[in-house]
Short mmCIF file of C-alpha atoms and ligand atoms in Angstrom, two decimals:
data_model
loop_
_atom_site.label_atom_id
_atom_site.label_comp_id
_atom_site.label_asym_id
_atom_site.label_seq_id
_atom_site.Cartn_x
_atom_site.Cartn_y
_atom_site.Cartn_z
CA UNK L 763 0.00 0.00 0.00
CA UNK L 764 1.15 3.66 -1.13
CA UNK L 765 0.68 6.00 1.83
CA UNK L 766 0.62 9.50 0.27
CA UNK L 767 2.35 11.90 2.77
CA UNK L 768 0.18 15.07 3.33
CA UNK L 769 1.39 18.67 2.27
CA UNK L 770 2.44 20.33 5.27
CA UNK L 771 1.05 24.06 4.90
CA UNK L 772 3.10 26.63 6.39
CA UNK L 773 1.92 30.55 6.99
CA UNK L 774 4.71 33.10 7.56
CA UNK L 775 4.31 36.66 9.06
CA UNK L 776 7.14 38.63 8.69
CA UNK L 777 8.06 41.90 10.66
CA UNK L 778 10.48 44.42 10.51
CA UNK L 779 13.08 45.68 8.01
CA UNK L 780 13.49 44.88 4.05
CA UNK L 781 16.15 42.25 4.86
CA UNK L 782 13.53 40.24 6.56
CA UNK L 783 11.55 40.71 4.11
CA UNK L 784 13.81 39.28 1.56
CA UNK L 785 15.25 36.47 4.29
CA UNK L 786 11.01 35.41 4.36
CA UNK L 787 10.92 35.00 0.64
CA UNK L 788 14.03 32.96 0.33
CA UNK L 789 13.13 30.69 3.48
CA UNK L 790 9.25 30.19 2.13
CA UNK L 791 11.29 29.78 -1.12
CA UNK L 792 13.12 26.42 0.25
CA UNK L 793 10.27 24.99 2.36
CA UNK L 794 8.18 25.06 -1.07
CA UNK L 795 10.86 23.64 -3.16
CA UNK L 796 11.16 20.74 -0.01
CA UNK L 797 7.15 20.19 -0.79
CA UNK L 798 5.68 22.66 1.62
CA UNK L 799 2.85 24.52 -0.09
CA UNK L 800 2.06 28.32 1.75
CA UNK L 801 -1.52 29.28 2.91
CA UNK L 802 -1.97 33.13 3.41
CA UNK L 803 -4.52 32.48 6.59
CA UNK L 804 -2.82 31.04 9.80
CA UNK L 805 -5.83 28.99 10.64
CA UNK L 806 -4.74 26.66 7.54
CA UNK L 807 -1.40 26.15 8.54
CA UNK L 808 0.26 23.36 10.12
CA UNK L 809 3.32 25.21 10.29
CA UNK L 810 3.34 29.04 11.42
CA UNK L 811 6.64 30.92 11.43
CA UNK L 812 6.99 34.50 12.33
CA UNK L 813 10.13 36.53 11.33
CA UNK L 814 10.99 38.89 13.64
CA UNK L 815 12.61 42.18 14.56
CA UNK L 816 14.32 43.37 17.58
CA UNK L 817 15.74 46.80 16.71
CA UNK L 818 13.24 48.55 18.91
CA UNK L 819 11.62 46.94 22.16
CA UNK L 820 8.06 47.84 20.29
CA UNK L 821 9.02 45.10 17.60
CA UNK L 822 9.53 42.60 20.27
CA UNK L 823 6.47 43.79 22.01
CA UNK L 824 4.27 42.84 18.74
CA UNK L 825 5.78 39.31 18.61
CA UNK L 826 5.43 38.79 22.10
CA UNK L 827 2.26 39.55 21.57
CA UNK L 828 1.05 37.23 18.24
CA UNK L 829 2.53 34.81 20.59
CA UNK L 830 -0.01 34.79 23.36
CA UNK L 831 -2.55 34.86 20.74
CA UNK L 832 -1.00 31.87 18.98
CA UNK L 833 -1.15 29.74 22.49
CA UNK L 834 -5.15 29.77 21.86
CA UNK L 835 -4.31 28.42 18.40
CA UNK L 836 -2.37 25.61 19.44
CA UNK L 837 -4.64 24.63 22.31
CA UNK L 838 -7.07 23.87 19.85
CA UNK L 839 -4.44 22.10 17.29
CA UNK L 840 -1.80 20.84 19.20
CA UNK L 841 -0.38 19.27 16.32
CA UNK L 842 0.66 22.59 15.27
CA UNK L 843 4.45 23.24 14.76
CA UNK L 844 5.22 27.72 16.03
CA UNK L 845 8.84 28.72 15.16
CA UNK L 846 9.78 32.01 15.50
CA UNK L 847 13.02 32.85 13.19
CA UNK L 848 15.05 36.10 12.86
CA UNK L 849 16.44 38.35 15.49
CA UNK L 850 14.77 38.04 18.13
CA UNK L 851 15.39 34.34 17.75
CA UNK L 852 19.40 35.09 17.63
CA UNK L 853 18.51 37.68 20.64
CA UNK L 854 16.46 35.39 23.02
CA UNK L 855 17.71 32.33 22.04
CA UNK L 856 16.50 29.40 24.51
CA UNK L 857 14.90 31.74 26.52
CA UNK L 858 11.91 32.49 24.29
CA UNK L 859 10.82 28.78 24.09
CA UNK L 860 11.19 28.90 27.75
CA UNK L 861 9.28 31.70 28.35
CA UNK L 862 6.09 31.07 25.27
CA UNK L 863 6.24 26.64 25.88
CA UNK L 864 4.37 26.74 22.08
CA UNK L 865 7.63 27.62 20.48
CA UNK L 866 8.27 24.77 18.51
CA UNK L 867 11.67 26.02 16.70
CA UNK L 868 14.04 29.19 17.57
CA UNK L 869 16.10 30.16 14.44
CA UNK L 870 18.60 32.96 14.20
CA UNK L 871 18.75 34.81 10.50
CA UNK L 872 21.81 33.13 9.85
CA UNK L 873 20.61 29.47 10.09
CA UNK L 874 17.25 29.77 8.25
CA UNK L 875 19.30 28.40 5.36
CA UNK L 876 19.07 25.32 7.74
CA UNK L 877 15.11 26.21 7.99
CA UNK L 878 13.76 22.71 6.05
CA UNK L 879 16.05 20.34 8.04
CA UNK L 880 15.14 22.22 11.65
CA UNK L 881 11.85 21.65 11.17
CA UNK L 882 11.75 17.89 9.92
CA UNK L 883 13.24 17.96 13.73
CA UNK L 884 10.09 19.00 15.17
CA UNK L 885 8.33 16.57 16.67
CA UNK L 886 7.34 17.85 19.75
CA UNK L 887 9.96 16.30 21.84
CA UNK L 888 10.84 20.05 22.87
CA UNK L 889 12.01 23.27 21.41
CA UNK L 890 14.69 23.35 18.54
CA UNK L 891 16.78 25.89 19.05
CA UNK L 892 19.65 27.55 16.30
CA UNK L 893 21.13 30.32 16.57
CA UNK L 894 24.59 31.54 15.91
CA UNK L 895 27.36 32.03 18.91
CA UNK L 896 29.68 33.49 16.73
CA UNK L 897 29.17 36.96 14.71
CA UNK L 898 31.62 35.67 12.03
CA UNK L 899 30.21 32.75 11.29
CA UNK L 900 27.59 31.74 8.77
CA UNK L 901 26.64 35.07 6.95
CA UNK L 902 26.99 33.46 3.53
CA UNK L 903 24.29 31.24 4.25
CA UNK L 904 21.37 33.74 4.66
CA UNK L 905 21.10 36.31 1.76
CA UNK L 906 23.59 34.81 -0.49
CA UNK L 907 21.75 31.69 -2.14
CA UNK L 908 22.73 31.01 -5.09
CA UNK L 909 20.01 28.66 -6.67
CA UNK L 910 17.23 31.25 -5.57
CA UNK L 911 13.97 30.20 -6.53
CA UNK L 912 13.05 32.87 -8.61
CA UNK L 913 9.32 32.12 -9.32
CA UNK L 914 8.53 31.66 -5.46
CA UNK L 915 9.09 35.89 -5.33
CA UNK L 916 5.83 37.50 -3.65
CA UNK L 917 5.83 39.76 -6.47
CA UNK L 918 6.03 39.34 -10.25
CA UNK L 919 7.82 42.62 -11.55
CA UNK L 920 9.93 43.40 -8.26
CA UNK L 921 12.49 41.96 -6.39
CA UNK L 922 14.81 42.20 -3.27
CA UNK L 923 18.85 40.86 -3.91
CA UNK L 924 21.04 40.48 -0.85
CA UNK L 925 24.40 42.52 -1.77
CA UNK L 926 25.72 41.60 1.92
CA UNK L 927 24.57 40.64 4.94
CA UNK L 928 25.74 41.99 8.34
CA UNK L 929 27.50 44.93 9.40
CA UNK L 930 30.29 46.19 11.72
CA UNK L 931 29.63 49.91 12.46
CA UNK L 932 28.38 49.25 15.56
CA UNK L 933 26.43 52.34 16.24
CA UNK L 934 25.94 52.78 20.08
CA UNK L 935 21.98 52.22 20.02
CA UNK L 936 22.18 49.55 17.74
CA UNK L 937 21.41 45.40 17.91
CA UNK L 938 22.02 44.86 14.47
CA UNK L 939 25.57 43.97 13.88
CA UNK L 940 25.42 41.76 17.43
CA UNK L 941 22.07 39.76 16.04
CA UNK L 942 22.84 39.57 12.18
CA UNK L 943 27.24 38.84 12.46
CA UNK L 944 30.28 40.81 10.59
CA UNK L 945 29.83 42.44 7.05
CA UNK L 946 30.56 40.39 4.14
CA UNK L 947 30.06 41.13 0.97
CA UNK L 948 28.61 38.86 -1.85
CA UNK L 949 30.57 38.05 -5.08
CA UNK L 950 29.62 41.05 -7.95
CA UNK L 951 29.28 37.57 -10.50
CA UNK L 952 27.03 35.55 -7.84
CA UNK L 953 24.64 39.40 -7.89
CA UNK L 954 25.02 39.63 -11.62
CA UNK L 955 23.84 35.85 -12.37
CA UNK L 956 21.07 36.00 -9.92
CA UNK L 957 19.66 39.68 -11.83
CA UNK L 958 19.95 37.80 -14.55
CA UNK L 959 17.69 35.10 -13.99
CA UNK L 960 15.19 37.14 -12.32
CA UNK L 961 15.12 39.70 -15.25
CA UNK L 962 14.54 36.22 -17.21
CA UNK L 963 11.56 35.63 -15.02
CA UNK L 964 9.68 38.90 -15.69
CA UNK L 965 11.65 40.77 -12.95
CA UNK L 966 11.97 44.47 -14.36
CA UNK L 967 12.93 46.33 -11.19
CA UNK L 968 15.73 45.43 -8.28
CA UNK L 969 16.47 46.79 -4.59
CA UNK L 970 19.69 45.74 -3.50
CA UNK L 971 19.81 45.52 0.10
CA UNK L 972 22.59 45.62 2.92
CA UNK L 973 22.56 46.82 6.24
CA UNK L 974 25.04 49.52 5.16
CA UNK L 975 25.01 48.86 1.14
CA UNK L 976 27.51 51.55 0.37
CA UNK L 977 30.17 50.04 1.79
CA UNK L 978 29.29 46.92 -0.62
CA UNK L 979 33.23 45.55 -1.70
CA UNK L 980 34.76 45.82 1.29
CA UNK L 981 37.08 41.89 2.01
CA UNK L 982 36.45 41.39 -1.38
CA UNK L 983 39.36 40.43 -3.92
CA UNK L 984 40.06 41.97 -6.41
CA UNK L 985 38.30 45.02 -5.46
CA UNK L 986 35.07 46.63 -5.95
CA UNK L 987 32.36 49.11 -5.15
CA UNK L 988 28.81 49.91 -4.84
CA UNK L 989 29.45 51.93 -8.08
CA UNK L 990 31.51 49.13 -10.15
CA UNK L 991 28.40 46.78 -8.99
CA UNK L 992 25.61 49.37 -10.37
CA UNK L 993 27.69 49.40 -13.13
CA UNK L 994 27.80 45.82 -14.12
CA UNK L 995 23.87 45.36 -13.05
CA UNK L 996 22.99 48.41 -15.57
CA UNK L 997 23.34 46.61 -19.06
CA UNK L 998 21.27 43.65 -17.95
CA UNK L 999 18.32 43.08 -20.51
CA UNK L 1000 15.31 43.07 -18.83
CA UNK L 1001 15.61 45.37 -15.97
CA UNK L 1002 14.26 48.92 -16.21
CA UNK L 1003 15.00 49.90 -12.32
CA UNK L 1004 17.75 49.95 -9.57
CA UNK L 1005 17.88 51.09 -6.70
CA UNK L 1006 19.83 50.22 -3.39
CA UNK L 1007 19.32 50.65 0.96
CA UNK L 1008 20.72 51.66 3.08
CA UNK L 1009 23.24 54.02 2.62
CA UNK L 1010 25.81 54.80 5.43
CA UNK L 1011 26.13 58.83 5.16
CA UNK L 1012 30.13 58.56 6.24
CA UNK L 1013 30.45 55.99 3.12
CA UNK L 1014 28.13 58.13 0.59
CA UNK L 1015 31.01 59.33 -1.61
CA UNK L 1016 30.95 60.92 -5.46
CA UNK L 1017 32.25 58.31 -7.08
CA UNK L 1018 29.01 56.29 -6.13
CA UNK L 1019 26.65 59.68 -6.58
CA UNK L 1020 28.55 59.98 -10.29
CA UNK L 1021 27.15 56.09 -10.85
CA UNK L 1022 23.61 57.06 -10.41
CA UNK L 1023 23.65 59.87 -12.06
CA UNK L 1024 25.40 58.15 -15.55
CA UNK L 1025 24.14 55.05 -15.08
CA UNK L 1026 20.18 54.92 -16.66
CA UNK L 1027 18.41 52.33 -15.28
CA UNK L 1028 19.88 53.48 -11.52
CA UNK L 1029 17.27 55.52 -9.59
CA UNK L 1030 17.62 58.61 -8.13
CA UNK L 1031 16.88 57.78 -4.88
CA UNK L 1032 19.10 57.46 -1.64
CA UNK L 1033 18.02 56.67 1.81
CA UNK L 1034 20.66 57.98 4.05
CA UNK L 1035 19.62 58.13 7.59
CA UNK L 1036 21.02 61.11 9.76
CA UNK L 1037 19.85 60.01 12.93
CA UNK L 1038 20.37 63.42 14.79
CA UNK L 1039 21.18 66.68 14.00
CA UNK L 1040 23.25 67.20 16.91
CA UNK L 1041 27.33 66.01 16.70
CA UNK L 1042 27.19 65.54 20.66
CA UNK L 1043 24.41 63.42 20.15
CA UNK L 1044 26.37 61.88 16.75
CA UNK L 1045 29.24 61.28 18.59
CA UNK L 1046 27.42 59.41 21.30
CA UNK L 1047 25.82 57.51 18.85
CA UNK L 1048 29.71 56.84 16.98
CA UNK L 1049 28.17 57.63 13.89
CA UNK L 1050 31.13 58.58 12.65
CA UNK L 1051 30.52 61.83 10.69
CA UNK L 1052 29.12 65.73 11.96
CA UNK L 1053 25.61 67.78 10.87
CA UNK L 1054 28.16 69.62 8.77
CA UNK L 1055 29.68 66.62 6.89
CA UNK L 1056 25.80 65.57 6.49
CA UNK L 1057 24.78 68.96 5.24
CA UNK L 1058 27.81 68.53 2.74
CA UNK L 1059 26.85 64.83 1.63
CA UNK L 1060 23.53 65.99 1.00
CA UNK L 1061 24.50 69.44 -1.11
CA UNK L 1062 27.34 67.00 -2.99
CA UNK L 1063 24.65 64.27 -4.05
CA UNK L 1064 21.80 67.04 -5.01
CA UNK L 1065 24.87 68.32 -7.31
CA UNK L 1066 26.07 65.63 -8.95
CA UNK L 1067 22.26 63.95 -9.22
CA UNK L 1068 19.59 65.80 -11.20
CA UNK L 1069 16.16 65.31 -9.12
CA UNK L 1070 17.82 63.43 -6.77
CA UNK L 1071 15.33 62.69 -3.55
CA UNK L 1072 16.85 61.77 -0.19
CA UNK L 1073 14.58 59.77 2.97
CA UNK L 1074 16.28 60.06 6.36
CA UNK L 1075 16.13 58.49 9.64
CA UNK L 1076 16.02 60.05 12.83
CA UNK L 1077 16.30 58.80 16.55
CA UNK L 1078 14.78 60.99 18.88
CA UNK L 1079 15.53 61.06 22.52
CA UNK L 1080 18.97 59.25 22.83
CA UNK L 1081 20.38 59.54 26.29
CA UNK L 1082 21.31 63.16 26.71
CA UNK L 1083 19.16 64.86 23.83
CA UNK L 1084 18.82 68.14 25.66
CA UNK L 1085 16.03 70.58 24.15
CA UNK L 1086 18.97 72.15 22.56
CA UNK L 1087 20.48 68.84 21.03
CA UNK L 1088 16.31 68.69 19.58
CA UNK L 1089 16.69 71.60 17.65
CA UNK L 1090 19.49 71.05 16.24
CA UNK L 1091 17.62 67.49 14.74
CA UNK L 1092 14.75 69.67 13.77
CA UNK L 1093 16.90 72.46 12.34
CA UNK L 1094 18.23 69.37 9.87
CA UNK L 1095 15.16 68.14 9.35
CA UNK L 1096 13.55 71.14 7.59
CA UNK L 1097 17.04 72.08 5.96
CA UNK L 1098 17.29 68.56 4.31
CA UNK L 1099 14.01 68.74 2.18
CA UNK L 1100 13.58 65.01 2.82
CA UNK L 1101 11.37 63.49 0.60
CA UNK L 1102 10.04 60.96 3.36
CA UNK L 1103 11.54 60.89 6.40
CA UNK L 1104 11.13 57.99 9.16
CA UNK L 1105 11.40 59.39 13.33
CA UNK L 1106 11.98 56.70 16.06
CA UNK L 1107 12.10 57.28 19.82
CA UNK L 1108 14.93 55.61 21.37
CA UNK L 1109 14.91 52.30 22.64
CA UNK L 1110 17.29 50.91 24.78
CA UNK L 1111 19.06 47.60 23.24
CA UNK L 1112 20.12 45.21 26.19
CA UNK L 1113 24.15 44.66 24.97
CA UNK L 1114 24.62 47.72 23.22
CA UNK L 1115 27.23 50.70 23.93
CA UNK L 1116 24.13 53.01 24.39
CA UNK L 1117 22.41 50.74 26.79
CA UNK L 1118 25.43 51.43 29.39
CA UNK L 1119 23.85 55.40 29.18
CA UNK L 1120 20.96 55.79 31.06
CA UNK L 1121 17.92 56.39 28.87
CA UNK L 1122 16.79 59.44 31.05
CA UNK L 1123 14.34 61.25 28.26
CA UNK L 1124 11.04 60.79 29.78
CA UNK L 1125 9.10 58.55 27.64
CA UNK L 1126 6.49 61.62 26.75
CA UNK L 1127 9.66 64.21 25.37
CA UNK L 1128 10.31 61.39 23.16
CA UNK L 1129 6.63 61.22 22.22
CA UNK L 1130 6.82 65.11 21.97
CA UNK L 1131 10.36 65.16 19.84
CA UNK L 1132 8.75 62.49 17.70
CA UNK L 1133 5.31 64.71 17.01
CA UNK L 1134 7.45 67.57 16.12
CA UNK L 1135 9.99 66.44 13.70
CA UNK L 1136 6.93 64.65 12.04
CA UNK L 1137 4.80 67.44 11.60
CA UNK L 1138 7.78 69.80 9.89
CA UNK L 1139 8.27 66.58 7.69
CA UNK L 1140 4.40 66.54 6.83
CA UNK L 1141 5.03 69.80 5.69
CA UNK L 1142 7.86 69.59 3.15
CA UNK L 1143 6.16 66.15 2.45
CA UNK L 1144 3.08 67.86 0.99
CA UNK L 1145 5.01 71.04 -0.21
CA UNK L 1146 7.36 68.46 -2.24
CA UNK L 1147 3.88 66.43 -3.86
CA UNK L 1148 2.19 69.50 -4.59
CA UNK L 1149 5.08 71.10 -6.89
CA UNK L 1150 3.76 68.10 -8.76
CA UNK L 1151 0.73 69.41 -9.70
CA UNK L 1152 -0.06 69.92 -13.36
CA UNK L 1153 3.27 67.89 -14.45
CA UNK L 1154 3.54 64.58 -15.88
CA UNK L 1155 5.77 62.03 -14.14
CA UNK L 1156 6.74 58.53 -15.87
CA UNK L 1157 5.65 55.86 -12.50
CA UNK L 1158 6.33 51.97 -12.19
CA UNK L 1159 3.41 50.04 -11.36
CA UNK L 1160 3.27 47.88 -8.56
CA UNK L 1161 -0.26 46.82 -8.63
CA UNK L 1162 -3.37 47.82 -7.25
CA UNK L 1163 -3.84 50.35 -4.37
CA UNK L 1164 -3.66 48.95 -0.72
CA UNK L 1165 -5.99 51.44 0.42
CA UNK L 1166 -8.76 51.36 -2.54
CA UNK L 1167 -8.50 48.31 -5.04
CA UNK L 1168 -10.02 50.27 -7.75
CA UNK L 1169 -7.00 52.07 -8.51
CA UNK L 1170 -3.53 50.97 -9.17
CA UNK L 1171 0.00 52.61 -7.07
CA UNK L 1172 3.06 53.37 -8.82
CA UNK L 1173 6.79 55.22 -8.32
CA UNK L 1174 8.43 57.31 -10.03
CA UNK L 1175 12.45 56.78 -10.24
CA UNK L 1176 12.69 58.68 -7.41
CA UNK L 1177 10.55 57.21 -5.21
CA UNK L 1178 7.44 59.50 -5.13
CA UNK L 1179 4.35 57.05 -4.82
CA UNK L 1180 1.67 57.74 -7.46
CA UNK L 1181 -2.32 56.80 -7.44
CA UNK L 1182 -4.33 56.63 -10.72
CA UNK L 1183 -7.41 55.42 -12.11
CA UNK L 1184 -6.69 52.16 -14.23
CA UNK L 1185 -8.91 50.06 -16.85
CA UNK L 1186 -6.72 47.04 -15.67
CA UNK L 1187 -4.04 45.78 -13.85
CA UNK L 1188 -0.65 46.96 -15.29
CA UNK L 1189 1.45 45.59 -12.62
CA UNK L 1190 5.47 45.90 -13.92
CA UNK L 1191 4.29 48.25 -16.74
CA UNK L 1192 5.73 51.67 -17.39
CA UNK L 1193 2.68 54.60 -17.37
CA UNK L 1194 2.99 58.34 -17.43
CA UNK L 1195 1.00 59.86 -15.27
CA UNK L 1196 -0.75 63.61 -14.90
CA UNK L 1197 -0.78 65.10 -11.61
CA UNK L 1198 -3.80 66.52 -10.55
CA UNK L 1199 -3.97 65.98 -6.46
CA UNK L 1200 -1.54 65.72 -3.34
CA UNK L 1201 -1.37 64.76 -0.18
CA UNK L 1202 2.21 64.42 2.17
CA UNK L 1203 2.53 60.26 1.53
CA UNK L 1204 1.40 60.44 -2.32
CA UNK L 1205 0.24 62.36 -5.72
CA UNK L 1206 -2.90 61.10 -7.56
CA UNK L 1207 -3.14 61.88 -11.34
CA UNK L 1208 -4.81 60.77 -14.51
CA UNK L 1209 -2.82 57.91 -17.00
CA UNK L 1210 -2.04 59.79 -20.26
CA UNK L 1211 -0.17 57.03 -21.54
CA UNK L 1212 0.64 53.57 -21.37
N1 LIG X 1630 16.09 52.83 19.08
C1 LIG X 1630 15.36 53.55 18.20
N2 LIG X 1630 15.55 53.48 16.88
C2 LIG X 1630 16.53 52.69 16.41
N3 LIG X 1630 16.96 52.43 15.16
C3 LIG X 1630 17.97 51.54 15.23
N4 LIG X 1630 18.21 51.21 16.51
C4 LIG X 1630 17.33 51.92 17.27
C5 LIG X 1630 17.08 52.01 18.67
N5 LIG X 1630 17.80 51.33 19.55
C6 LIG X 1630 16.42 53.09 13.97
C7 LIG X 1630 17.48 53.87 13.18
C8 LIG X 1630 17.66 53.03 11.96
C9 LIG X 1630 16.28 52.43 11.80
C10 LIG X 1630 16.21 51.21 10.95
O1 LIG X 1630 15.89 52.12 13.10
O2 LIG X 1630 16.94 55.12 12.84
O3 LIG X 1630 18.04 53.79 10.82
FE1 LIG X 1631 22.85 49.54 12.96
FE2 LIG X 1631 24.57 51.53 12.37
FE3 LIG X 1631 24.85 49.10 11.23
FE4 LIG X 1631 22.78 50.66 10.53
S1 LIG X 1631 24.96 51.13 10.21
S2 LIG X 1631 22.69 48.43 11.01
S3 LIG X 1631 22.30 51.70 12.46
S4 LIG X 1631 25.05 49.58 13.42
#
């Protein structure tokens, strides 16, 4: 007798940043290609896995909290297998399948390569638990697969590539290079093969993602840069869009600035995150570069770029930030003509240099801070989508509109998001687009051509 083994259904909610994002496709990627098939409801699965993020303790909070709710799930199926992968796997280690006893598998980002074998171990016999003691060890593994399975990407036209994985700046407030190991860099023909076959699949626009991409080259023999990379991606049939986060503002130099600007299928976007306006407050954060030498970056890359558009990202309320310190942020803020701009209160990271300072901005001036810088963004936000008015802007279409199905979103090269009216769905497909409305997160217009 032929027993036919049942299709194990897995659901996976991911949280946090882009790399997660990416690290979700290519795990879901595997377990499909090992016979798993994915459900999008996580009363279908037999196998839920949540990604998680720890760079803020309200990341951790959300997870904690999906897992109470998932305890009710698995009272009523105990056959179901929880694993929660990630950083806050690498973070808590043991300890969270401890402290939640439905936690099935722990998995730090650098083993989910390992993700189909951990789980065949799951068999209730007690928590499996991977994570990485050693911050050199096992990068390669996560972002750098080579046999990708292209057609398991969540979206047709777009797709994430892992440049590197990791980084060693060490920023005072930051978990990241403890949680996801040492910076290495991925081999330009291992990037250049893997555009390829996307671009082959339908693929016509690429983020390339690291933790600090503009240092992309460094360890690598012979050598090469962000630039030489953007240069070898450009001529790839296929792809009409490129664009890379996140950009270190101490490694932002002109040589890479000169690449976007000659290179034409290279968008003129950059997110460079300042973090603070104040170099008291930079220097306590080791960023490793002054407001001044920011100002400079900024007035070098709107120079060299034509319609260049910049998204920062601030930290308000790191130990110290006096009033003064604020203003300084907020003076930065309004001078940089961000076109999106992302404000976080600090949040102590157990481990970090920062978390040796005592966090001693009361929880509502960080609230305050956060209101503030906010509402001067909202401000240049809308002044920046209403210049649009009346103009015609050329947008990528990523499908239909989260917010109201009947119309489609877009983006221009430089990152503006556009809304329009559409007869059908012309997801990957080039449009230009009249603008005749604003508002400070997007432009809506009318399609004059397709
Ligand atoms: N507290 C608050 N925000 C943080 N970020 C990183 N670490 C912390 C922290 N401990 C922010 C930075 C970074 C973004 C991804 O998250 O602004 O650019
Ligand atoms: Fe964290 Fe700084 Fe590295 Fe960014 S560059 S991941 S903020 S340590």
């Amino acid at each position: 007798m032929v027993t036919r083994l049942a299709v194990k259904k897995v659901f996976m909610q991911t949280f946090g940043c882009q790399m997660n994002k990416l690290d979700s496709e290519l795990a879901l990627g595997r377990l499909v290609r090992a016979g798993y098939c994915v459900v999008r409801d996580k009363s279908d699965a037999d196998v839920i896995l949540l990604n998680t993020c720890s760079v803020r303790q309200h990341a951790e909070d959300k997870v904690f909290s999906h897992l109470g709710a998932l305890k009710r799930l698995k009272e009523k199926r105990p056959g179901l297998v929880v694993g929660v992968l990630g950083c806050m796997a690498q973070k808590e280690g043991r300890k969270l399948a401890k402290r939640f006893d439905i936690v099935d598998l722990v998995c730090g980002p650098r083993r989910i390569a390992d993700l189909v074998p951990l789980l065949g171990k799951c068999n209730g016999s007690g928590p499996v638990v991977a994570v990485d003691g050693d911050r050199r060890s096992g990068n390669r593994a996560v972002s750098f697969e080579a046999d990708r399975a292209v057609e398991c990407r969540p979206m047709k036209h777009h797709a994430y590539v892992g440049v590197m994985a990791g980084c060693d700046n060490f920023c005072s407030y930051c978990v990241v290079p403890y949680l996801r190991g040492a910076e290495v860099s991925r081999p330009p023909a291992d990037i250049v093969e893997e555009v390829r076959r996307l671009a082959d699949d339908g693929c016509v626009e690429i983020t390339l993602l690291g933790q600090n991409v503009n240092s992309y080259g460094v360890g690598l023999e012979p050598k090469v840069t962000l630039a030489d990379l953007l240069a070898m991606l450009d001529p790839i049939d296929g792809i009409e869009r490129i664009n890379f986060v996140t950009s270190h503002p101490k490694d932002l130099t002109r040589e890479l600035c000169e690449a976007v600007a000659a290179l034409p299928k290279v968008c003129e976007y950059l997110h460079v995150p300042p973090q603070s306006g104040s170099d008291k407050i930079l220097g306590l954060m080791k960023r490793g570069y002054t407001s001044k030498h920011y100002r400079e970056m900024l007035t070098m890359a709107r120079e060299v770029i034509p319609d260049v558009e910049i998204a920062g990202d601030f930290i308000v309320g790191f130990p110290s930030e006096t009033e003064e310190d604020f203003m300084r942020t907020l003076s930065l803020l309004k001078d940089a003509e961000f076109l999106n701009c992302f404000v976080f209160k600090y949040s102590p990271r157990p481990g970090t240099a920062a978390a040796e300072l005592e966090d001693d901005v009361p929880d509502e001036v960080k609230r305050e801070r956060n209101q503030r810088l906010l509402q001067a963004q909202e401000e240049i936000s809308l002044r920046k989508r209403r210049a649009l008015i009346g103009h015609t802007v050329e947008a990528l279409v990523e499908g239909p509109s989260k917010r109201d199905a009947s119309r489609m979103t877009g983006r221009t090269r430089n990152n503006y998001i556009v809304h329009f009216e559409s007869p059908g769905n012309l997801a990957g497909r080039l449009v230009t687009v009249r603008i005749t409305a604003a508002t400070p997160l997007a432009v809506t217009g009318d399609v004059v051509e397709q």
